[in-house]
Amino acid sequence: MARRAIFGMAVLLLVVYLVFPFGWALVSSFKTNAELFSTPARFWPEHPTLEHYRHVLANDDFLYAALNSVLVASSVTLVSLAIGALAAFALGRYRFRGRSLVLYVVLSMTLFPQIAVLGALFQLVNALGLYNRLPALTLTYLVFTLPFTIWVLTGFIEAVPVEIEEAAYMDGASPLQLFMKIMLPLAAPGMVTTGLLSFIAAWNELLFALSFTQTPDKRTVTYAILSFSATTSSAFEVPWGQMMAASVLVTTPLVLLALVFQRRIIAGLTAGAVKG
């Protein structure tokens, strides 16, 4: 009984720790400027207001940035799934020399911090003439979304019984037909998982967006939120209310997506954990 109580308290503390930042941003987005800077600070607003949300939704730069983020995150997700599924099929169903090395190299790519590859990617973006263009973000975001996609989908492809593959070949299926009609449907939970996590990672990314874009019409939402303080009317004022409101607007769709697909996310992340 004591262990259950301790475990429950630990889970409760973890939930509070994880949810508190979003809860604080949500509550702060409804506070007036006077309440935001009042001391001592109060958690609940005394005079709730939607003024910050009106300012954010009337900001054309933020709306353009939101559209840019949708385009970039969607393109990154689609490219990651297309390339990652093909690579996972090759790694999961064919045995060749160096296969394990390739898998570990792919996994190791997820361990590098973004700042470690920033210089090389900047040179590549400049060489391709993509600086301050959205395709630059699509290309560079694949550095951290594609390895994860390949690794997870390889586990799903490997879990497909070899008898299914043999039966398909006996019926005259080609490798491409096997991939399209059998492997992809069976790997659907993994594709949902990796696709959603790739979309979230691309949506929340800031460092590459800050490095490879410049003009307001090419910024993403994270860059746009950061730029609020630079566009305020006073050099000594930080528009915390607008930044909190924008953060809530940006985060809420991701929270809803995670809640809707939570079962598939768990299934995808635990794929291959149990054999037999």
mmCIF file of N, CA, C and O in Angstrom, residues 48-88:
data_model
loop_
_atom_site.group_PDB
_atom_site.id
_atom_site.type_symbol
_atom_site.label_atom_id
_atom_site.label_comp_id
_atom_site.label_asym_id
_atom_site.label_seq_id
_atom_site.Cartn_x
_atom_site.Cartn_y
_atom_site.Cartn_z
ATOM 1 N N PRO A 48 -10.036 38.547 -16.552
ATOM 2 C CA PRO A 48 -9.664 37.835 -17.794
ATOM 3 C C PRO A 48 -9.952 38.680 -19.036
ATOM 4 O O PRO A 48 -10.961 39.378 -19.120
ATOM 5 N N THR A 49 -9.041 38.596 -19.994
ATOM 6 C CA THR A 49 -9.180 39.363 -21.230
ATOM 7 C C THR A 49 -8.713 38.537 -22.419
ATOM 8 O O THR A 49 -7.848 37.669 -22.283
ATOM 9 N N LEU A 50 -9.291 38.816 -23.575
ATOM 10 C CA LEU A 50 -8.886 38.172 -24.828
ATOM 11 C C LEU A 50 -8.068 39.124 -25.700
ATOM 12 O O LEU A 50 -7.841 38.849 -26.877
ATOM 13 N N GLU A 51 -7.620 40.220 -25.103
ATOM 14 C CA GLU A 51 -6.907 41.246 -25.855
ATOM 15 C C GLU A 51 -5.641 40.697 -26.506
ATOM 16 O O GLU A 51 -5.324 41.028 -27.659
ATOM 17 N N HIS A 52 -4.903 39.851 -25.784
ATOM 18 C CA HIS A 52 -3.657 39.309 -26.332
ATOM 19 C C HIS A 52 -3.936 38.418 -27.542
ATOM 20 O O HIS A 52 -3.192 38.453 -28.527
ATOM 21 N N TYR A 53 -4.999 37.641 -27.487
ATOM 22 C CA TYR A 53 -5.346 36.779 -28.621
ATOM 23 C C TYR A 53 -5.773 37.610 -29.828
ATOM 24 O O TYR A 53 -5.459 37.264 -30.976
ATOM 25 N N ARG A 54 -6.474 38.699 -29.576
ATOM 26 C CA ARG A 54 -6.874 39.575 -30.685
ATOM 27 C C ARG A 54 -5.649 40.185 -31.359
ATOM 28 O O ARG A 54 -5.591 40.276 -32.599
ATOM 29 N N HIS A 55 -4.669 40.601 -30.564
ATOM 30 C CA HIS A 55 -3.444 41.169 -31.143
ATOM 31 C C HIS A 55 -2.695 40.124 -31.972
ATOM 32 O O HIS A 55 -2.193 40.431 -33.066
ATOM 33 N N VAL A 56 -2.604 38.907 -31.458
ATOM 34 C CA VAL A 56 -1.869 37.856 -32.168
ATOM 35 C C VAL A 56 -2.559 37.502 -33.478
ATOM 36 O O VAL A 56 -1.917 37.399 -34.533
ATOM 37 N N LEU A 57 -3.883 37.312 -33.447
ATOM 38 C CA LEU A 57 -4.614 36.918 -34.647
ATOM 39 C C LEU A 57 -4.727 38.052 -35.661
ATOM 40 O O LEU A 57 -5.031 37.804 -36.837
ATOM 41 N N ALA A 58 -4.483 39.278 -35.215
ATOM 42 C CA ALA A 58 -4.471 40.416 -36.142
ATOM 43 C C ALA A 58 -3.080 40.689 -36.695
ATOM 44 O O ALA A 58 -2.907 41.583 -37.531
ATOM 45 N N ASN A 59 -2.100 39.918 -36.248
ATOM 46 C CA ASN A 59 -0.715 40.089 -36.693
ATOM 47 C C ASN A 59 -0.488 39.272 -37.965
ATOM 48 O O ASN A 59 -0.449 38.040 -37.940
ATOM 49 N N ASP A 60 -0.360 39.952 -39.112
ATOM 50 C CA ASP A 60 -0.198 39.250 -40.387
ATOM 51 C C ASP A 60 1.076 38.423 -40.423
ATOM 52 O O ASP A 60 1.098 37.332 -41.016
ATOM 53 N N ASP A 61 2.140 38.917 -39.814
ATOM 54 C CA ASP A 61 3.401 38.170 -39.810
ATOM 55 C C ASP A 61 3.243 36.824 -39.090
ATOM 56 O O ASP A 61 3.786 35.806 -39.528
ATOM 57 N N PHE A 62 2.488 36.820 -38.005
ATOM 58 C CA PHE A 62 2.269 35.566 -37.284
ATOM 59 C C PHE A 62 1.430 34.594 -38.107
ATOM 60 O O PHE A 62 1.704 33.390 -38.129
ATOM 61 N N LEU A 63 0.416 35.099 -38.791
ATOM 62 C CA LEU A 63 -0.433 34.229 -39.607
ATOM 63 C C LEU A 63 0.354 33.639 -40.772
ATOM 64 O O LEU A 63 0.212 32.448 -41.102
ATOM 65 N N TYR A 64 1.213 34.459 -41.408
ATOM 66 C CA TYR A 64 2.073 33.936 -42.471
ATOM 67 C C TYR A 64 3.030 32.881 -41.913
ATOM 68 O O TYR A 64 3.298 31.860 -42.541
ATOM 69 N N ALA A 65 3.539 33.153 -40.715
ATOM 70 C CA ALA A 65 4.461 32.199 -40.093
ATOM 71 C C ALA A 65 3.762 30.872 -39.788
ATOM 72 O O ALA A 65 4.354 29.801 -39.942
ATOM 73 N N ALA A 66 2.513 30.944 -39.337
ATOM 74 C CA ALA A 66 1.759 29.717 -39.070
ATOM 75 C C ALA A 66 1.559 28.916 -40.350
ATOM 76 O O ALA A 66 1.701 27.680 -40.357
ATOM 77 N N LEU A 67 1.258 29.602 -41.445
ATOM 78 C CA LEU A 67 1.111 28.913 -42.730
ATOM 79 C C LEU A 67 2.431 28.300 -43.169
ATOM 80 O O LEU A 67 2.469 27.154 -43.657
ATOM 81 N N ASN A 68 3.522 29.037 -42.972
ATOM 82 C CA ASN A 68 4.840 28.494 -43.315
ATOM 83 C C ASN A 68 5.154 27.244 -42.498
ATOM 84 O O ASN A 68 5.701 26.266 -43.025
ATOM 85 N N SER A 69 4.818 27.265 -41.221
ATOM 86 C CA SER A 69 5.082 26.109 -40.373
ATOM 87 C C SER A 69 4.273 24.897 -40.825
ATOM 88 O O SER A 69 4.761 23.770 -40.797
ATOM 89 N N VAL A 70 3.026 25.132 -41.212
ATOM 90 C CA VAL A 70 2.194 24.025 -41.716
ATOM 91 C C VAL A 70 2.817 23.422 -42.972
ATOM 92 O O VAL A 70 2.917 22.195 -43.119
ATOM 93 N N LEU A 71 3.249 24.287 -43.893
ATOM 94 C CA LEU A 71 3.840 23.807 -45.144
ATOM 95 C C LEU A 71 5.143 23.048 -44.890
ATOM 96 O O LEU A 71 5.365 21.959 -45.433
ATOM 97 N N VAL A 72 6.003 23.620 -44.051
ATOM 98 C CA VAL A 72 7.297 22.992 -43.788
ATOM 99 C C VAL A 72 7.122 21.679 -43.033
ATOM 100 O O VAL A 72 7.693 20.640 -43.412
ATOM 101 N N ALA A 73 6.333 21.697 -41.955
ATOM 102 C CA ALA A 73 6.149 20.485 -41.161
ATOM 103 C C ALA A 73 5.483 19.383 -41.970
ATOM 104 O O ALA A 73 5.851 18.200 -41.860
ATOM 105 N N SER A 74 4.514 19.734 -42.811
ATOM 106 C CA SER A 74 3.835 18.733 -43.636
ATOM 107 C C SER A 74 4.786 18.145 -44.669
ATOM 108 O O SER A 74 4.810 16.921 -44.887
ATOM 109 N N SER A 75 5.578 18.994 -45.316
ATOM 110 C CA SER A 75 6.511 18.491 -46.330
ATOM 111 C C SER A 75 7.590 17.620 -45.699
ATOM 112 O O SER A 75 7.970 16.580 -46.254
ATOM 113 N N VAL A 76 8.085 18.014 -44.527
ATOM 114 C CA VAL A 76 9.083 17.209 -43.822
ATOM 115 C C VAL A 76 8.509 15.841 -43.463
ATOM 116 O O VAL A 76 9.163 14.798 -43.635
ATOM 117 N N THR A 77 7.281 15.822 -42.989
ATOM 118 C CA THR A 77 6.639 14.564 -42.608
ATOM 119 C C THR A 77 6.472 13.646 -43.813
ATOM 120 O O THR A 77 6.781 12.450 -43.747
ATOM 121 N N LEU A 78 5.989 14.192 -44.925
ATOM 122 C CA LEU A 78 5.763 13.381 -46.118
ATOM 123 C C LEU A 78 7.073 12.827 -46.690
ATOM 124 O O LEU A 78 7.164 11.645 -47.039
ATOM 125 N N VAL A 79 8.096 13.671 -46.752
ATOM 126 C CA VAL A 79 9.380 13.220 -47.288
ATOM 127 C C VAL A 79 10.018 12.192 -46.360
ATOM 128 O O VAL A 79 10.574 11.181 -46.806
ATOM 129 N N SER A 80 9.921 12.417 -45.051
ATOM 130 C CA SER A 80 10.481 11.467 -44.083
ATOM 131 C C SER A 80 9.813 10.107 -44.205
ATOM 132 O O SER A 80 10.484 9.062 -44.181
ATOM 133 N N LEU A 81 8.484 10.107 -44.350
ATOM 134 C CA LEU A 81 7.774 8.834 -44.468
ATOM 135 C C LEU A 81 8.078 8.137 -45.791
ATOM 136 O O LEU A 81 8.236 6.912 -45.829
ATOM 137 N N ALA A 82 8.156 8.908 -46.866
ATOM 138 C CA ALA A 82 8.418 8.301 -48.175
ATOM 139 C C ALA A 82 9.804 7.667 -48.228
ATOM 140 O O ALA A 82 9.962 6.490 -48.598
ATOM 141 N N ILE A 83 10.818 8.434 -47.863
ATOM 142 C CA ILE A 83 12.189 7.907 -47.894
ATOM 143 C C ILE A 83 12.404 6.890 -46.783
ATOM 144 O O ILE A 83 13.015 5.839 -46.976
ATOM 145 N N GLY A 84 11.894 7.183 -45.593
ATOM 146 C CA GLY A 84 12.096 6.304 -44.451
ATOM 147 C C GLY A 84 11.452 4.950 -44.635
ATOM 148 O O GLY A 84 12.019 3.923 -44.232
ATOM 149 N N ALA A 85 10.263 4.904 -45.233
ATOM 150 C CA ALA A 85 9.594 3.624 -45.454
ATOM 151 C C ALA A 85 10.373 2.758 -46.440
ATOM 152 O O ALA A 85 10.526 1.544 -46.239
ATOM 153 N N LEU A 86 10.883 3.352 -47.513
ATOM 154 C CA LEU A 86 11.682 2.594 -48.483
ATOM 155 C C LEU A 86 12.976 2.082 -47.854
ATOM 156 O O LEU A 86 13.364 0.923 -48.051
ATOM 157 N N ALA A 87 13.637 2.946 -47.092
ATOM 158 C CA ALA A 87 14.874 2.528 -46.435
ATOM 159 C C ALA A 87 14.605 1.442 -45.403
ATOM 160 O O ALA A 87 15.373 0.476 -45.270
ATOM 161 N N ALA A 88 13.509 1.569 -44.650
ATOM 162 C CA ALA A 88 13.172 0.564 -43.648
ATOM 163 C C ALA A 88 12.840 -0.777 -44.296
ATOM 164 O O ALA A 88 13.184 -1.839 -43.757
#
